[in-house]
Amino acid sequence: MNKEKLMINLPYLERKAESFTAHEYIVEKALPVSNYRFRQITESPMKDHKEIRDNIDSMYYDGLQYHCLLIYDKEKGDGLMVESEGYEYARYAQYVPQAKLIWEHFAKDHAHEIRLCCPLEIYHNISNYPRDNCIADNAEMAKYADDINIGIRENDLPEECERGLMHWYHPESIDDELDNKVFSAHCSVEVIGGELTGVITLKVIGDLSADAMARFIKYCSGQLSDGWGESLEQKYLKTDAGEINVSFWNSGDDWQLLPEKDYLDSFTRSEEFGMGGQS
């Protein structure tokens, strides 16, 4: 086999021109599976498969178009488009080369954004000073948001560039809603209410259930307090104000990660309470 030439996987090369006609099929759901499981399905398409049984409602013909399940090999990239017609096996199916790449391009272009916010703790790097004496004022640090975001991006590992925190997410099951719907989650800082604030921007395909959002907030909180967050805290970010450490998490009872609207409401209530306490 010549390893120096491009190889493209195709079902077959057809010799009749009329068979070249393509038809549109709607992907109702994309389901990533292991290479081992993908080979099992493609090698025995007429056997019942759990992936098809669990997603029967995603496959149907509406009188005009076929709505299908796209099962793709998350390691090798190829996929299988399936319309089971209510059965638990691949009654109608077609092999789709590079299905993972096709799906990921679609996801990046069509996903909508959900933003979560949390308070930050920022520390100046001052030699021989206790850390607690080096806490920066988040309002004063607002002018350095661009510098900090550059530092955050430089801290990302190469494998985190596309999916961010979701690169480290381990699905609870093959039908995990977060794994199937949340394409990426990236951290940044923004000025909200005059103060520098942590923002996690999700790119989501479709709507997240309340349970999935709660699980994501729990997962993301763990990443901010450990793993990704701990790695960032160990780096000094350069700004015109000097070197700083940025933490997206703290152990205080008032720390929380909230959807942007809830965070803004909470921020406003805190301000009103503070103003009331001063009067």
Protein backbone atom coordinates (compact mmCIF):
# COMPACT_ATOMS: atom_id res chain seq x y z
CA MET A 1 0.00 0.00 0.00
CA ASN A 2 1.35 3.43 -0.99
CA LYS A 3 1.43 5.55 2.17
CA GLU A 4 2.45 8.71 0.29
CA LYS A 5 -0.79 9.11 -1.65
CA LEU A 6 -4.19 10.38 -0.54
CA MET A 7 -6.68 7.68 0.41
CA ILE A 8 -10.43 8.40 0.44
CA ASN A 9 -12.93 5.90 1.81
CA LEU A 10 -16.01 5.48 -0.42
CA PRO A 11 -18.75 2.83 -0.50
CA TYR A 12 -18.12 2.03 -4.20
CA LEU A 13 -17.21 3.73 -7.46
CA GLU A 14 -20.39 3.67 -9.56
CA ARG A 15 -20.34 3.33 -13.33
CA LYS A 16 -23.84 4.62 -14.11
CA ALA A 17 -24.21 8.39 -14.16
CA GLU A 18 -27.79 8.34 -12.85
CA SER A 19 -26.55 6.84 -9.58
CA PHE A 20 -24.48 9.98 -8.91
CA THR A 21 -27.60 11.93 -7.94
CA ALA A 22 -27.41 13.04 -4.30
CA HIS A 23 -30.42 13.35 -1.98
CA GLU A 24 -30.78 15.47 1.12
CA TYR A 25 -31.23 13.74 4.46
CA ILE A 26 -31.72 15.63 7.71
CA VAL A 27 -29.50 14.72 10.67
CA GLU A 28 -31.72 14.81 13.73
CA LYS A 29 -28.91 13.60 15.97
CA ALA A 30 -25.20 12.88 15.67
CA LEU A 31 -23.93 10.09 17.88
CA PRO A 32 -20.17 9.54 18.42
CA VAL A 33 -19.09 5.98 19.20
CA SER A 34 -15.78 4.22 19.65
CA ASN A 35 -13.97 2.75 16.65
CA TYR A 36 -14.64 -0.74 17.98
CA ARG A 37 -18.37 -0.09 18.31
CA PHE A 38 -18.57 1.61 14.91
CA ARG A 39 -16.99 -1.43 13.25
CA GLN A 40 -19.47 -3.71 15.01
CA ILE A 41 -22.41 -1.69 13.65
CA THR A 42 -21.09 -1.38 10.09
CA GLU A 43 -20.07 -5.02 9.89
CA SER A 44 -23.49 -6.22 11.11
CA PRO A 45 -26.00 -3.55 10.01
CA MET A 46 -28.92 -6.00 10.00
CA LYS A 47 -28.48 -6.87 13.67
CA ASP A 48 -30.26 -4.94 16.41
CA HIS A 49 -28.07 -2.27 17.99
CA LYS A 50 -28.58 -0.34 21.20
CA GLU A 51 -27.58 2.94 19.56
CA ILE A 52 -30.41 2.59 17.05
CA ARG A 53 -32.94 1.31 19.58
CA ASP A 54 -32.26 4.23 21.97
CA ASN A 55 -32.72 6.79 19.18
CA ILE A 56 -35.65 5.39 17.21
CA ASP A 57 -37.61 8.63 17.70
CA SER A 58 -34.86 10.56 15.87
CA MET A 59 -35.49 8.62 12.62
CA TYR A 60 -38.59 9.04 10.45
CA TYR A 61 -39.94 10.10 7.05
CA ASP A 62 -42.21 13.16 7.15
CA GLY A 63 -43.60 12.70 3.63
CA LEU A 64 -41.00 14.99 2.10
CA GLN A 65 -37.63 14.26 3.70
CA TYR A 66 -35.91 11.56 5.69
CA HIS A 67 -34.82 12.41 9.23
CA CYS A 68 -31.83 10.33 10.27
CA LEU A 69 -29.40 9.34 12.96
CA LEU A 70 -25.71 9.95 12.11
CA ILE A 71 -23.49 7.47 13.93
CA TYR A 72 -19.84 8.35 13.57
CA ASP A 73 -16.51 6.90 14.59
CA LYS A 74 -15.03 9.47 16.99
CA GLU A 75 -11.54 8.04 16.49
CA LYS A 76 -11.35 7.46 12.72
CA GLY A 77 -14.00 9.97 11.60
CA ASP A 78 -16.24 8.08 9.16
CA GLY A 79 -19.95 7.69 9.82
CA LEU A 80 -23.18 5.89 9.02
CA MET A 81 -26.44 7.69 8.18
CA VAL A 82 -29.36 5.59 9.39
CA GLU A 83 -33.16 5.68 9.00
CA SER A 84 -34.33 2.53 10.76
CA GLU A 85 -38.04 2.96 9.92
CA GLY A 86 -38.95 2.05 13.50
CA TYR A 87 -36.75 -1.03 13.68
CA GLU A 88 -33.73 -1.53 15.94
CA TYR A 89 -31.29 -2.18 13.09
CA ALA A 90 -29.97 -0.08 10.20
CA ARG A 91 -32.86 -0.82 7.83
CA TYR A 92 -31.80 2.03 5.52
CA ALA A 93 -28.25 3.31 5.80
CA GLN A 94 -25.39 4.91 3.90
CA TYR A 95 -21.70 5.14 4.70
CA VAL A 96 -20.51 8.77 5.09
CA PRO A 97 -16.74 9.34 4.77
CA GLN A 98 -15.36 12.00 7.14
CA ALA A 99 -18.71 12.35 8.91
CA LYS A 100 -17.08 13.61 12.11
CA LEU A 101 -15.37 16.47 10.25
CA ILE A 102 -18.59 17.35 8.42
CA TRP A 103 -20.54 17.37 11.69
CA GLU A 104 -17.96 19.45 13.55
CA HIS A 105 -17.89 22.08 10.78
CA PHE A 106 -21.69 22.24 10.92
CA ALA A 107 -21.66 22.49 14.71
CA LYS A 108 -19.19 25.40 14.72
CA ASP A 109 -21.26 27.31 12.15
CA HIS A 110 -24.73 26.64 13.58
CA ALA A 111 -24.30 26.30 17.34
CA HIS A 112 -25.68 29.08 19.51
CA GLU A 113 -23.89 30.54 22.51
CA ILE A 114 -24.70 30.20 26.20
CA ARG A 115 -22.64 32.28 28.62
CA LEU A 116 -21.95 31.46 32.25
CA CYS A 117 -20.32 33.95 34.64
CA CYS A 118 -18.37 33.74 37.88
CA PRO A 119 -16.37 36.14 40.09
CA LEU A 120 -12.59 36.28 39.69
CA GLU A 121 -9.73 36.55 42.15
CA ILE A 122 -6.68 38.33 40.76
CA TYR A 123 -3.33 38.59 42.55
CA HIS A 124 -0.35 40.80 41.81
CA ASN A 125 2.96 38.95 41.72
CA ILE A 126 4.98 40.80 44.38
CA SER A 127 8.08 39.15 45.81
CA ASN A 128 8.12 38.46 49.55
CA TYR A 129 4.48 39.54 49.99
CA PRO A 130 1.84 37.16 51.36
CA ARG A 131 -0.65 36.21 48.64
CA ASP A 132 -3.59 37.62 50.59
CA ASN A 133 -1.89 41.03 50.63
CA CYS A 134 -1.60 41.06 46.83
CA ILE A 135 -5.28 40.86 45.88
CA ALA A 136 -6.07 43.21 42.99
CA ASP A 137 -9.21 45.31 42.66
CA ASN A 138 -11.32 43.78 39.89
CA ALA A 139 -12.66 47.18 38.84
CA GLU A 140 -9.12 48.55 38.47
CA MET A 141 -8.07 45.44 36.53
CA ALA A 142 -10.86 45.92 33.97
CA LYS A 143 -8.55 47.85 31.65
CA TYR A 144 -6.29 44.79 31.32
CA ALA A 145 -8.98 42.41 30.05
CA ASP A 146 -7.33 42.04 26.63
CA ASP A 147 -3.92 41.26 28.15
CA ILE A 148 -5.45 38.64 30.42
CA ASN A 149 -7.40 36.98 27.60
CA ILE A 150 -4.22 36.71 25.54
CA GLY A 151 -2.56 35.04 28.52
CA ILE A 152 -5.47 32.63 28.95
CA ARG A 153 -5.31 31.59 25.29
CA GLU A 154 -1.54 31.09 25.52
CA ASN A 155 -2.11 28.84 28.55
CA ASP A 156 -4.46 26.54 26.61
CA LEU A 157 -3.02 23.20 25.61
CA PRO A 158 -3.08 22.46 21.84
CA GLU A 159 -5.77 19.82 22.29
CA GLU A 160 -8.01 22.36 24.10
CA CYS A 161 -8.04 24.92 21.28
CA GLU A 162 -11.15 23.62 19.53
CA ARG A 163 -13.40 22.27 22.30
CA GLY A 164 -11.89 23.96 25.35
CA LEU A 165 -13.10 22.45 28.63
CA MET A 166 -15.21 19.93 26.71
CA HIS A 167 -12.04 18.20 25.56
CA TRP A 168 -11.72 16.79 29.10
CA TYR A 169 -15.38 15.88 29.54
CA HIS A 170 -16.07 12.16 29.99
CA PRO A 171 -19.65 11.28 29.02
CA GLU A 172 -21.76 9.37 31.51
CA SER A 173 -23.30 7.24 28.76
CA ILE A 174 -23.35 6.86 24.99
CA ASP A 175 -26.45 9.08 24.92
CA ASP A 176 -24.98 11.80 27.16
CA GLU A 177 -26.75 15.09 26.38
CA LEU A 178 -23.74 17.27 27.21
CA ASP A 179 -21.40 15.28 25.01
CA ASN A 180 -23.87 15.35 22.13
CA LYS A 181 -24.97 18.99 22.35
CA VAL A 182 -22.13 21.06 23.85
CA PHE A 183 -19.52 21.46 21.14
CA SER A 184 -17.11 23.68 23.08
CA ALA A 185 -16.66 25.69 26.29
CA HIS A 186 -13.98 28.38 26.44
CA CYS A 187 -12.99 30.64 29.33
CA SER A 188 -12.32 34.37 29.09
CA VAL A 189 -12.64 37.53 31.16
CA GLU A 190 -14.99 40.44 30.44
CA VAL A 191 -15.99 43.66 32.14
CA ILE A 192 -19.44 43.18 33.67
CA GLY A 193 -20.91 45.82 35.97
CA GLY A 194 -17.60 47.68 35.89
CA GLU A 195 -15.64 44.69 37.24
CA LEU A 196 -13.52 42.04 35.56
CA THR A 197 -15.56 38.84 35.55
CA GLY A 198 -14.97 35.25 34.49
CA VAL A 199 -17.02 34.12 31.49
CA ILE A 200 -17.42 30.59 30.13
CA THR A 201 -18.87 30.60 26.61
CA LEU A 202 -20.56 27.40 25.46
CA LYS A 203 -21.36 26.59 21.84
CA VAL A 204 -24.48 24.44 21.96
CA ILE A 205 -26.41 22.58 19.28
CA GLY A 206 -30.10 22.69 20.19
CA ASP A 207 -31.44 23.30 23.69
CA LEU A 208 -30.00 21.97 26.95
CA SER A 209 -32.36 20.49 29.50
CA ALA A 210 -32.29 21.85 33.05
CA ASP A 211 -30.65 18.62 34.22
CA ALA A 212 -27.91 18.87 31.57
CA MET A 213 -27.21 22.51 32.47
CA ALA A 214 -26.95 21.61 36.16
CA ARG A 215 -24.52 18.79 35.32
CA PHE A 216 -22.45 21.09 33.14
CA ILE A 217 -22.20 23.74 35.86
CA LYS A 218 -21.05 21.03 38.29
CA TYR A 219 -18.50 19.72 35.78
CA CYS A 220 -17.28 23.20 34.86
CA SER A 221 -16.97 24.23 38.53
CA GLY A 222 -14.70 21.24 39.04
CA GLN A 223 -12.55 22.24 36.06
CA LEU A 224 -12.25 25.82 37.34
CA SER A 225 -11.26 24.71 40.84
CA ASP A 226 -8.92 21.96 39.65
CA GLY A 227 -7.39 20.88 36.34
CA TRP A 228 -7.77 23.80 33.94
CA GLY A 229 -8.22 26.39 36.70
CA GLU A 230 -5.31 25.13 38.77
CA SER A 231 -3.07 25.18 35.70
CA LEU A 232 -3.98 28.81 35.00
CA GLU A 233 -3.32 29.84 38.60
CA GLN A 234 0.22 28.49 38.35
CA LYS A 235 1.04 30.82 35.44
CA TYR A 236 1.93 34.50 35.64
CA LEU A 237 0.10 36.58 33.05
CA LYS A 238 1.85 39.72 31.84
CA THR A 239 -0.04 43.03 31.88
CA ASP A 240 0.94 46.70 31.97
CA ALA A 241 0.17 46.50 35.68
CA GLY A 242 2.83 43.80 36.09
CA GLU A 243 2.56 40.04 36.40
CA ILE A 244 -0.65 38.64 37.85
CA ASN A 245 -2.32 35.36 38.75
CA VAL A 246 -5.94 34.88 37.75
CA SER A 247 -8.25 32.44 39.50
CA PHE A 248 -11.72 31.63 38.16
CA TRP A 249 -12.59 29.96 41.47
CA ASN A 250 -12.38 30.55 45.19
CA SER A 251 -13.47 28.57 48.24
CA GLY A 252 -15.76 31.30 49.60
CA ASP A 253 -19.44 30.63 50.18
CA ASP A 254 -20.36 33.45 47.81
CA TRP A 255 -18.61 31.92 44.77
CA GLN A 256 -21.02 30.72 42.12
CA LEU A 257 -21.16 29.96 38.41
CA LEU A 258 -24.41 31.16 36.88
CA PRO A 259 -26.03 31.75 33.49
CA GLU A 260 -25.27 35.33 32.47
CA LYS A 261 -28.78 36.69 33.13
CA ASP A 262 -28.89 35.12 36.61
CA TYR A 263 -25.41 36.43 37.34
CA LEU A 264 -26.38 39.96 36.29
CA ASP A 265 -29.49 39.77 38.46
CA SER A 266 -27.40 38.53 41.38
CA PHE A 267 -24.82 41.26 40.76
CA THR A 268 -27.54 43.93 40.73
CA ARG A 269 -29.10 42.63 43.95
CA SER A 270 -25.68 42.64 45.65
CA GLU A 271 -25.09 46.23 44.57
CA GLU A 272 -28.49 47.31 45.84
CA PHE A 273 -27.88 45.57 49.15
CA GLY A 274 -24.46 47.20 49.46
CA MET A 275 -25.86 50.63 48.72
CA GLY A 276 -28.63 50.09 51.20
CA GLY A 277 -26.10 49.11 53.86
CA GLN A 278 -24.17 52.35 53.36
CA SER A 279 -27.15 54.68 53.61
